[in-house]
Short mmCIF file of C-alpha atoms in Angstrom, two decimals:
data_model
loop_
_atom_site.label_atom_id
_atom_site.label_comp_id
_atom_site.label_asym_id
_atom_site.label_seq_id
_atom_site.Cartn_x
_atom_site.Cartn_y
_atom_site.Cartn_z
CA MET P 1 56.71 16.91 24.64
CA VAL P 2 54.78 16.38 21.30
CA PRO P 3 52.19 13.68 21.30
CA ARG P 4 53.05 10.91 18.85
CA VAL P 5 50.43 10.42 15.98
CA PRO P 6 49.77 6.81 15.26
CA PRO P 7 50.49 5.64 11.70
CA PRO P 8 47.68 5.74 9.10
CA PRO P 9 46.83 2.04 9.14
CA ILE P 10 46.45 1.97 12.81
CA LEU P 11 44.51 5.12 12.82
CA ALA P 12 42.05 3.57 10.23
CA PHE P 13 41.76 0.48 12.44
CA LEU P 14 41.03 2.55 15.41
CA LEU P 15 38.30 4.47 13.58
CA LEU P 16 36.73 1.22 12.45
CA LEU P 17 36.66 -0.08 16.08
CA LEU P 18 35.06 3.12 17.24
CA CYS P 19 32.34 2.82 14.55
CA LEU P 20 31.61 -0.71 15.44
CA LYS P 21 31.45 0.03 19.19
CA SER P 22 29.18 2.88 18.68
CA GLY P 23 26.41 0.68 17.22
CA ALA P 24 26.67 2.23 13.80
CA HIS P 25 26.53 0.41 10.44
CA MET P 26 29.14 0.85 7.72
CA ASN P 27 28.07 2.18 4.37
CA SER P 28 29.43 -0.47 1.99
CA GLY P 29 30.30 2.23 -0.55
CA LEU P 30 31.84 4.96 1.51
CA TRP P 31 33.76 4.52 4.81
CA LEU P 32 31.41 6.67 6.59
CA CYS P 33 29.75 5.77 9.77
CA GLN P 34 26.13 6.52 10.32
CA GLN P 35 23.82 6.01 13.15
CA ALA P 36 21.42 3.17 12.26
CA PRO P 37 17.79 3.87 13.02
CA ARG P 38 16.17 1.53 15.58
CA CYS P 39 12.81 -0.19 15.46
CA GLY P 40 11.95 -1.30 18.95
CA ASN P 41 15.02 -2.95 20.08
CA HIS P 42 16.38 -3.76 16.70
CA MET P 43 18.36 -1.77 14.11
CA TYR P 44 17.23 -1.86 10.55
CA ASN P 45 18.52 -0.66 7.11
CA PRO P 46 16.43 2.31 6.07
CA MET P 47 17.46 1.91 2.47
CA GLU P 48 15.55 -1.53 2.36
CA GLN P 49 13.27 -1.55 5.29
CA CYS P 50 10.87 0.44 7.42
CA CYS P 51 9.55 0.51 10.94
CA HIS P 52 5.82 -0.21 11.24
CA HIS P 53 4.51 -0.40 14.76
CA ASP P 54 7.84 -1.51 16.19
CA THR P 55 8.14 -4.11 13.46
CA ILE P 56 10.72 -4.25 10.73
CA LEU P 57 9.25 -4.69 7.34
CA SER P 58 10.79 -4.79 3.87
CA PHE P 59 9.56 -2.17 1.41
CA ASN P 60 7.83 -4.72 -0.85
CA ARG P 61 5.73 -5.98 2.04
CA THR P 62 1.96 -5.91 1.51
CA ASN P 63 -1.04 -6.71 3.57
CA LEU P 64 -4.72 -6.59 3.20
CA CYS P 65 -6.67 -3.46 4.07
CA GLY P 66 -10.20 -4.87 4.26
CA PRO P 67 -11.26 -7.76 2.22
CA GLY P 68 -11.02 -5.85 -1.12
CA CYS P 69 -7.50 -4.56 -1.57
CA THR P 70 -3.83 -4.54 -0.50
CA PHE P 71 -1.61 -1.89 0.78
CA TRP P 72 2.03 -1.29 1.31
CA PRO P 73 2.59 -0.80 5.08
CA CYS P 74 6.00 1.05 4.46
CA PHE P 75 4.38 3.80 2.29
CA GLU P 76 0.56 3.71 2.93
CA LEU P 77 -1.63 3.68 5.79
CA CYS P 78 -4.74 1.31 6.13
CA CYS P 79 -7.48 3.61 7.65
CA PRO P 80 -10.68 1.59 8.69
CA GLU P 81 -13.59 3.95 8.91
CA SER P 82 -15.51 2.18 11.52
CA PHE P 83 -18.08 4.63 12.33
CA GLY P 84 -21.18 6.04 10.63
CA PRO P 85 -23.63 4.39 8.24
CA GLN P 86 -20.95 3.55 5.61
CA LYS P 87 -18.04 1.69 6.95
CA ARG P 88 -15.16 1.23 4.63
CA PHE P 89 -11.37 0.89 4.32
CA VAL P 90 -9.42 3.74 2.92
CA VAL P 91 -5.69 3.55 1.88
CA ARG P 92 -3.85 6.78 2.48
CA LEU P 93 -0.45 7.82 1.62
CA LYS P 94 2.22 8.21 4.25
CA VAL P 95 3.78 11.62 4.29
CA LEU P 96 7.45 10.94 4.27
CA GLY P 97 9.51 12.71 6.91
CA MET P 98 6.37 13.14 9.13
CA LYS P 99 4.48 11.00 11.50
CA SER P 100 1.43 9.97 9.33
CA ARG P 101 -2.10 10.06 10.58
CA CYS P 102 -5.28 8.90 8.99
CA SER P 103 -6.97 12.25 9.64
CA THR P 104 -4.47 14.23 7.66
CA SER P 105 -2.83 12.04 5.07
CA PRO P 106 -4.02 12.30 1.44
CA ILE P 107 -6.25 9.47 0.08
CA SER P 108 -4.53 6.97 -2.18
CA ARG P 109 -7.58 4.86 -2.87
CA VAL P 110 -10.83 3.74 -1.41
CA CYS P 111 -11.08 0.07 -1.03
CA PRO P 112 -14.09 -1.87 -2.46
CA SER P 113 -16.47 -3.06 0.18
CA GLN P 114 -16.64 -6.52 -1.32
CA PRO P 115 -13.66 -8.41 -2.70
CA LYS P 116 -13.45 -8.76 -6.42
CA CYS P 117 -14.65 -11.89 -7.97
CA PRO P 118 -11.91 -14.11 -9.45
CA MET Z 1 -36.75 -26.16 13.28
CA ARG Z 2 -36.29 -27.67 9.74
CA PRO Z 3 -32.88 -28.73 8.84
CA GLN Z 4 -32.91 -26.22 5.90
CA HIS Z 5 -33.46 -23.35 8.38
CA LEU Z 6 -30.48 -24.60 10.49
CA LEU Z 7 -28.31 -24.79 7.35
CA SER Z 8 -29.36 -21.34 6.33
CA ALA Z 9 -28.76 -19.97 9.67
CA ALA Z 10 -25.27 -21.49 9.85
CA LEU Z 11 -24.27 -20.23 6.42
CA PHE Z 12 -25.54 -16.75 7.36
CA LEU Z 13 -23.47 -16.75 10.53
CA ALA Z 14 -20.50 -18.01 8.53
CA GLN Z 15 -20.73 -15.01 6.18
CA ALA Z 16 -21.43 -12.63 8.93
CA VAL Z 17 -18.44 -13.62 10.89
CA PRO Z 18 -15.55 -14.33 8.41
CA HIS Z 19 -12.86 -13.50 10.64
CA GLU Z 20 -11.44 -16.42 12.55
CA ALA Z 21 -10.10 -15.76 16.07
CA SER Z 22 -6.38 -15.63 16.48
CA GLN Z 23 -4.62 -18.93 17.02
CA HIS Z 24 -2.13 -17.30 19.31
CA CYS Z 25 -3.58 -14.24 21.19
CA SER Z 26 -6.61 -13.39 23.41
CA ARG Z 27 -9.46 -11.33 22.28
CA LEU Z 28 -8.01 -7.90 23.00
CA GLU Z 29 -4.69 -8.71 21.31
CA TYR Z 30 -3.48 -9.34 17.72
CA TRP Z 31 -0.81 -11.47 16.48
CA ASN Z 32 2.39 -9.93 15.07
CA PRO Z 33 3.64 -12.55 12.49
CA ASP Z 34 7.01 -10.78 12.18
CA ASN Z 35 7.95 -10.40 15.71
CA LEU Z 36 6.02 -13.54 16.83
CA CYS Z 37 4.24 -11.90 19.66
CA CYS Z 38 0.94 -10.66 20.68
CA GLY Z 39 0.36 -6.84 20.57
CA SER Z 40 -2.20 -4.99 22.51
CA CYS Z 41 -5.07 -3.55 20.54
CA LEU Z 42 -5.38 -0.65 22.99
CA GLN Z 43 -1.68 0.22 22.42
CA ARG Z 44 -2.07 0.11 18.70
CA PHE Z 45 -5.43 1.68 18.11
CA GLY Z 46 -6.00 3.62 21.44
CA PRO Z 47 -9.33 3.43 23.27
CA PRO Z 48 -12.65 3.41 21.31
CA PRO Z 49 -13.24 6.94 20.06
CA CYS Z 50 -17.05 6.78 20.52
CA PRO Z 51 -19.22 5.53 23.38
CA ASP Z 52 -20.99 2.18 23.04
CA TYR Z 53 -18.33 0.79 20.77
CA GLU Z 54 -15.80 -1.92 21.72
CA PHE Z 55 -12.84 -3.65 20.13
CA SER Z 56 -13.63 -6.23 17.53
CA GLU Z 57 -12.11 -9.71 17.95
CA ASN Z 58 -8.31 -9.17 17.77
CA CYS Z 59 -9.09 -5.58 16.60
CA GLY Z 60 -9.96 -6.89 13.17
CA LEU Z 61 -6.43 -8.37 12.33
CA ASN Z 62 -5.80 -11.84 11.36
CA ASP Z 63 -2.56 -13.74 12.12
CA PHE Z 64 -0.97 -12.62 8.86
CA GLY Z 65 -1.35 -8.97 9.88
CA ASP Z 66 -4.13 -8.26 7.49
CA HIS Z 67 -6.99 -5.89 8.29
CA VAL Z 68 -9.93 -8.11 7.62
CA MET Z 69 -12.39 -6.37 9.84
CA HIS Z 70 -12.90 -2.97 11.33
CA PRO Z 71 -11.10 -2.64 14.66
CA PHE Z 72 -14.22 -1.32 16.49
CA LYS Z 73 -17.85 -2.50 16.41
CA GLU Z 74 -20.96 -1.35 18.20
CA CYS Z 75 -21.92 -2.83 21.61
CA PRO Z 76 -24.08 -5.99 21.41
CA ARG Z 77 -27.71 -5.37 22.39
CA GLY Z 78 -28.17 -4.74 26.03
CA GLN Z 79 -24.73 -3.66 26.54
CA CYS Z 80 -23.15 -0.16 26.80
CA ASN Z 81 -19.64 1.39 26.97
CA PRO Z 82 -20.01 4.93 28.25
CA ASP Z 83 -16.55 4.93 29.73
CA LEU Z 84 -14.73 4.10 26.43
CA ALA Z 85 -13.41 0.90 27.91
CA GLU Z 86 -12.06 -1.92 25.58
CA LEU Z 87 -15.06 -4.03 26.05
CA CYS Z 88 -18.80 -3.23 26.54
CA SER Z 89 -20.80 -4.21 29.63
CA PHE Z 90 -24.32 -4.68 30.69
CA CYS Z 91 -26.12 -1.32 30.72
CA GLY Z 92 -26.82 0.03 34.16
CA SER Z 93 -25.31 -2.79 35.97
CA GLY Z 94 -22.08 -0.99 36.83
CA THR Z 95 -20.26 -4.17 36.51
CA ARG Z 96 -17.73 -4.59 33.69
CA ALA Z 97 -17.22 -7.72 31.67
CA PRO Z 98 -14.12 -9.52 32.84
CA THR Z 99 -11.03 -8.51 30.70
CA PRO Z 100 -9.76 -11.62 28.84
CA GLU Z 101 -6.34 -12.82 30.13
CA GLY Z 102 -3.42 -11.82 28.02
CA SER Z 103 -1.36 -14.22 26.21
CA ARG Z 104 2.00 -15.38 27.28
CA GLN Z 105 3.88 -14.08 24.19
CA ARG Z 106 3.27 -10.36 24.59
CA CYS Z 107 5.08 -7.78 22.42
CA GLY Z 108 7.01 -4.98 24.11
CA GLU Z 109 4.86 -2.58 26.21
CA LYS Z 110 4.52 0.96 25.03
CA PRO Z 111 2.05 3.79 26.04
CA ALA Z 112 -1.31 3.74 24.37
CA PRO Z 113 -2.07 6.60 21.88
CA THR Z 114 -4.62 9.15 23.03
CA LYS Z 115 -8.17 8.80 22.16
CA GLU Z 116 -9.19 10.16 18.71
CA PRO Z 117 -12.19 12.42 18.24
CA CYS Z 118 -15.47 10.47 17.76
CA PRO Z 119 -16.47 10.93 14.07
CA LEU Z 120 -20.22 10.61 14.98
CA LYS Z 121 -20.14 13.81 17.04
CA PRO Z 122 -20.69 17.05 15.08
CA GLU Z 123 -17.69 19.09 14.10
CA THR Z 124 -15.38 16.28 14.44
CA PRO Z 125 -13.09 14.63 11.78
CA SER Z 126 -15.02 11.92 9.81
CA VAL Z 127 -11.92 9.69 9.65
CA LEU Z 128 -10.73 7.56 12.41
CA SER Z 129 -7.05 8.01 12.87
CA SER Z 130 -6.35 4.31 13.63
CA GLN Z 131 -2.62 4.35 12.56
CA GLU Z 132 0.26 6.43 13.52
CA THR Z 133 3.27 4.96 12.02
CA SER Z 134 6.56 6.05 10.93
CA SER Z 135 7.47 6.43 7.26
CA PRO Z 136 10.67 4.95 5.76
CA ALA Z 137 13.45 6.89 7.02
CA ILE Z 138 15.00 9.27 4.46
CA SER Z 139 17.43 11.38 6.17
CA SER Z 140 16.24 11.13 9.67
CA PRO Z 141 15.03 8.08 11.75
CA SER Z 142 11.34 7.77 12.54
CA GLY Z 143 9.54 8.57 15.84
CA THR Z 144 9.67 5.07 16.98
CA SER Z 145 13.50 5.03 16.63
CA GLU Z 146 15.70 5.64 19.56
CA HIS Z 147 18.91 7.71 19.35
CA THR Z 148 21.77 6.92 21.38
CA VAL Z 149 24.91 8.93 20.74
CA PRO Z 150 27.68 7.36 22.52
CA TRP Z 151 30.36 9.65 23.68
CA GLN Z 152 32.85 7.68 21.65
CA ALA Z 153 31.25 9.06 18.39
CA LEU Z 154 32.50 12.57 19.30
CA LEU Z 155 36.01 11.31 18.91
CA THR Z 156 35.28 10.93 15.17
CA PHE Z 157 33.93 14.32 14.68
CA ALA Z 158 36.95 15.73 12.93
CA LEU Z 159 36.85 13.38 9.81
CA PRO Z 160 33.16 13.81 9.07
CA LEU Z 161 33.51 17.67 9.60
CA VAL Z 162 36.31 17.74 7.02
CA LEU Z 163 34.34 15.61 4.56
CA VAL Z 164 31.20 17.81 5.03
CA LEU Z 165 33.31 20.93 4.42
CA LEU Z 166 34.78 19.44 1.22
CA VAL Z 167 31.35 18.35 -0.18
CA THR Z 168 29.79 21.68 0.66
CA SER Z 169 32.62 23.54 -1.15
CA ALA Z 170 32.23 21.31 -4.15
CA ALA Z 171 28.58 21.87 -4.28
CA ILE Z 172 28.91 25.56 -4.03
CA LEU Z 173 31.50 25.48 -6.69
CA LEU Z 174 29.30 23.44 -9.08
CA PHE Z 175 26.32 25.66 -8.35
CA ALA Z 176 28.23 28.74 -9.22
CA LEU Z 177 29.51 27.20 -12.48
CA LYS Z 178 26.05 25.96 -13.36
CA ARG Z 179 24.54 29.57 -13.00
CA HIS Z 180 27.05 31.05 -15.42
CA SER Z 181 26.93 28.30 -17.90
CA PRO Z 182 24.22 27.80 -20.69
CA TYR Z 183 21.61 25.19 -19.80
CA LEU Z 184 21.62 22.15 -21.99
CA PRO Z 185 18.20 21.11 -23.35
CA TYR Z 186 16.69 17.61 -22.79
CA PRO Z 187 17.06 15.47 -25.88
CA GLY Z 188 13.89 15.36 -27.89
CA SER Z 189 12.34 18.26 -25.95
CA ASN Z 190 10.54 20.98 -27.63
CA THR Z 191 12.87 23.93 -27.04
CA SER Z 192 11.86 27.22 -28.72
CA GLY Z 193 14.82 29.51 -29.49
CA GLY Z 194 17.19 26.77 -28.06
CA SER Z 195 16.52 27.84 -24.39
CA LEU Z 196 14.45 26.83 -21.57
CA VAL Z 197 12.56 28.81 -19.00
CA THR Z 198 14.75 28.37 -16.09
CA SER Z 199 13.32 30.75 -13.36
CA GLU Z 200 10.14 31.56 -11.65
CA ALA Z 201 10.46 35.20 -12.96
CA GLU Z 202 9.61 34.08 -16.40
CA LEU Z 203 6.26 32.53 -15.21
CA PRO Z 204 5.51 34.86 -12.41
CA ASN Z 205 1.80 33.86 -12.27
CA LEU Z 206 2.69 30.37 -11.41
CA ALA Z 207 4.73 31.20 -8.36
CA SER Z 208 1.68 32.77 -6.52
CA GLN Z 209 -0.54 29.77 -7.20
CA PRO Z 210 -0.54 26.72 -4.85
CA LEU Z 211 0.44 23.38 -6.18
CA SER Z 212 -2.81 21.93 -4.91
CA ARG Z 213 -4.49 23.75 -7.79
CA LEU Z 214 -2.99 21.26 -10.19
CA LEU Z 215 -5.11 18.55 -8.51
CA ASP Z 216 -8.22 20.43 -9.44
CA GLU Z 217 -7.18 21.12 -12.99
CA LEU Z 218 -7.76 17.69 -14.29
CA GLU Z 219 -7.09 18.32 -17.87
CA VAL Z 220 -3.58 19.77 -17.27
CA LEU Z 221 -2.85 17.08 -14.76
CA GLU Z 222 -3.77 14.32 -17.20
CA GLU Z 223 -1.52 15.97 -19.88
CA LEU Z 224 1.42 16.08 -17.39
CA ILE Z 225 0.71 12.44 -16.37
CA VAL Z 226 0.94 11.40 -20.05
CA LEU Z 227 4.27 13.33 -20.45
CA LEU Z 228 5.92 12.58 -17.28
CA ASP Z 229 4.89 9.18 -15.99
CA PRO Z 230 6.14 6.92 -18.81
CA GLU Z 231 9.55 5.58 -18.74
CA PRO Z 232 9.97 4.67 -22.34
CA GLY Z 233 12.84 2.62 -24.04
CA PRO Z 234 14.74 -0.30 -22.85
CA GLY Z 235 16.34 1.76 -20.15
CA GLY Z 236 13.01 2.11 -18.34
CA ALA Z 237 13.97 3.55 -15.07
CA LEU Z 238 17.02 5.00 -16.58
CA ALA Z 239 15.04 7.44 -18.72
CA CYS Z 240 15.59 11.03 -17.76
CA GLY Z 241 13.17 13.78 -16.72
CA THR Z 242 10.27 11.58 -15.55
CA THR Z 243 8.01 11.52 -12.50
CA ARG Z 244 10.78 9.57 -10.88
CA HIS Z 245 13.30 12.34 -11.15
CA LEU Z 246 10.71 14.94 -10.23
CA ALA Z 247 10.10 13.11 -7.07
CA ALA Z 248 13.84 13.19 -6.38
CA LYS Z 249 13.75 16.93 -6.85
CA TYR Z 250 11.20 17.09 -4.22
CA GLY Z 251 13.51 15.23 -1.81
CA LEU Z 252 11.71 11.91 -1.89
CA PRO Z 253 13.97 8.68 -2.00
CA ALA Z 254 14.23 6.20 -4.89
CA SER Z 255 12.35 3.58 -2.80
CA TRP Z 256 9.21 5.86 -2.67
CA SER Z 257 9.37 6.20 -6.62
CA THR Z 258 9.69 2.49 -6.93
CA PHE Z 259 6.54 2.11 -4.75
CA ALA Z 260 4.62 4.73 -6.76
CA TYR Z 261 5.41 3.20 -10.12
CA SER Z 262 4.24 -0.08 -8.68
CA LEU Z 263 0.78 1.40 -8.29
CA ARG Z 264 0.37 1.74 -12.04
CA PRO Z 265 -1.89 1.55 -13.99
CA SER Z 266 -4.61 2.17 -11.29
CA HIS Z 267 -2.81 5.08 -9.80
CA SER Z 268 -0.62 7.78 -11.37
CA PRO Z 269 2.85 8.12 -9.71
CA LEU Z 270 2.72 11.83 -10.64
CA ARG Z 271 -0.64 12.28 -9.00
CA ALA Z 272 0.61 10.51 -5.90
CA LEU Z 273 3.72 12.77 -5.92
CA ILE Z 274 1.74 15.94 -6.03
CA GLU Z 275 -0.62 14.71 -3.23
CA MET Z 276 2.46 13.81 -1.14
CA VAL Z 277 4.06 17.26 -1.70
CA VAL Z 278 0.79 19.18 -1.01
CA ALA Z 279 0.28 17.25 2.29
CA ARG Z 280 3.81 17.77 3.38
CA GLU Z 281 4.22 21.15 2.35
CA PRO Z 282 0.93 23.08 1.85
CA SER Z 283 2.83 26.29 0.73
CA ALA Z 284 4.34 24.56 -2.28
CA SER Z 285 3.65 26.44 -5.38
CA LEU Z 286 3.31 25.79 -8.99
CA GLY Z 287 6.26 27.92 -9.69
CA GLN Z 288 8.42 25.59 -7.70
CA LEU Z 289 7.15 22.70 -9.90
CA GLY Z 290 7.83 24.77 -12.93
CA THR Z 291 11.49 25.24 -11.77
CA HIS Z 292 11.96 21.61 -11.23
CA LEU Z 293 10.62 20.89 -14.74
CA ALA Z 294 12.89 23.37 -16.23
CA GLN Z 295 15.84 21.88 -14.40
CA LEU Z 296 14.86 18.48 -15.69
CA GLY Z 297 14.79 19.88 -19.18
CA ARG Z 298 11.10 19.11 -19.62
CA ALA Z 299 10.04 22.03 -21.75
CA ASP Z 300 6.99 20.14 -23.02
CA ALA Z 301 5.59 19.71 -19.60
CA LEU Z 302 6.56 23.27 -18.81
CA GLN Z 303 4.47 24.42 -21.60
CA VAL Z 304 1.45 22.48 -20.46
CA LEU Z 305 1.88 23.84 -16.95
CA SER Z 306 2.07 27.30 -18.35
CA LYS Z 307 -1.66 26.94 -19.26
CA LEU Z 308 -2.44 27.56 -15.55
CA ALA Z 309 -0.49 30.98 -15.55
#
């Protein structure tokens, strides 16, 4: 006995249900399910956000790195150099596709020790 | 003590301790303003790398997530920390200062990173690795992400497989056509003889040189920055053959290019790109850069790069 193939509309509906059930998000342009990355216990959109210490941040988020400069947590590391005679804050580039570390990432800029006067 | 001295002392103390304690968390925690919880300093930074150091108040973070102070500071006079604990204790007493009670709103628990090498010791890295974070996901999720592959996804394997086969076939066909068709020069580019250098064989000397050399040749780098960084015209980001497109050739997402361009004018996107590629792939060569420039139709930049051949 030949198994009966469901008609195309029903097949598309079943695929949609499977995508939704699998916890995947739908690409708005293409009907192609992708596994959404997780940050802690939440999913996030990697095209607009990043995961920074189990916190979802938008790409344009900035924070202070020392009193003298800002950095983009999604793309840069704030590396306080707390030891030695010269303490300073150094902003380093995150190496995309790898787990970035202060000891190996290239320097983006060295923050001034004092904030700039307005 | 005169009132003037008291006022001076108060002002001095105020300047010396600019960081206000967190409104939400205890001393050994920091406030996460996005998740609205208190994270552990130990879980974020690991234990103090050097003896006789302890965590600063809230590991130097304010309630907005800013790094306003260094995460570690030296023990107060009379206190020591030979065991690399979170806080110092009185030297020789053997007793440890009581650990401050944790806050109620605690973020999720996770294992603390391992201790970093102490920069004060000889033959140790001079930079404290205080952050290990994941970068924006490109094609694969970060280390903090969790993968779950439910068994139901296997049922949809056939459709993606067919799509992948179709895309691969189309890509192979396009590549084959491209190799056999004449290359169209970039409008306005300086093409001598109507053709561009398109292979590493025509610049053999570049292929053997590391890309990091470009960071040392400042004159050549500056010329390339002048040629590649600008995005002229009303199209701006729609201009062709810029650092933005070069970054795409190296596999970097558009979001990274947008970030790199936002660093201008203080930092060159091209320099940031070269640093990124060198850090990620130390074996990258100048020849590879030359190939990308040729593919982008930037004969002018290729001519500058050839000075290093």
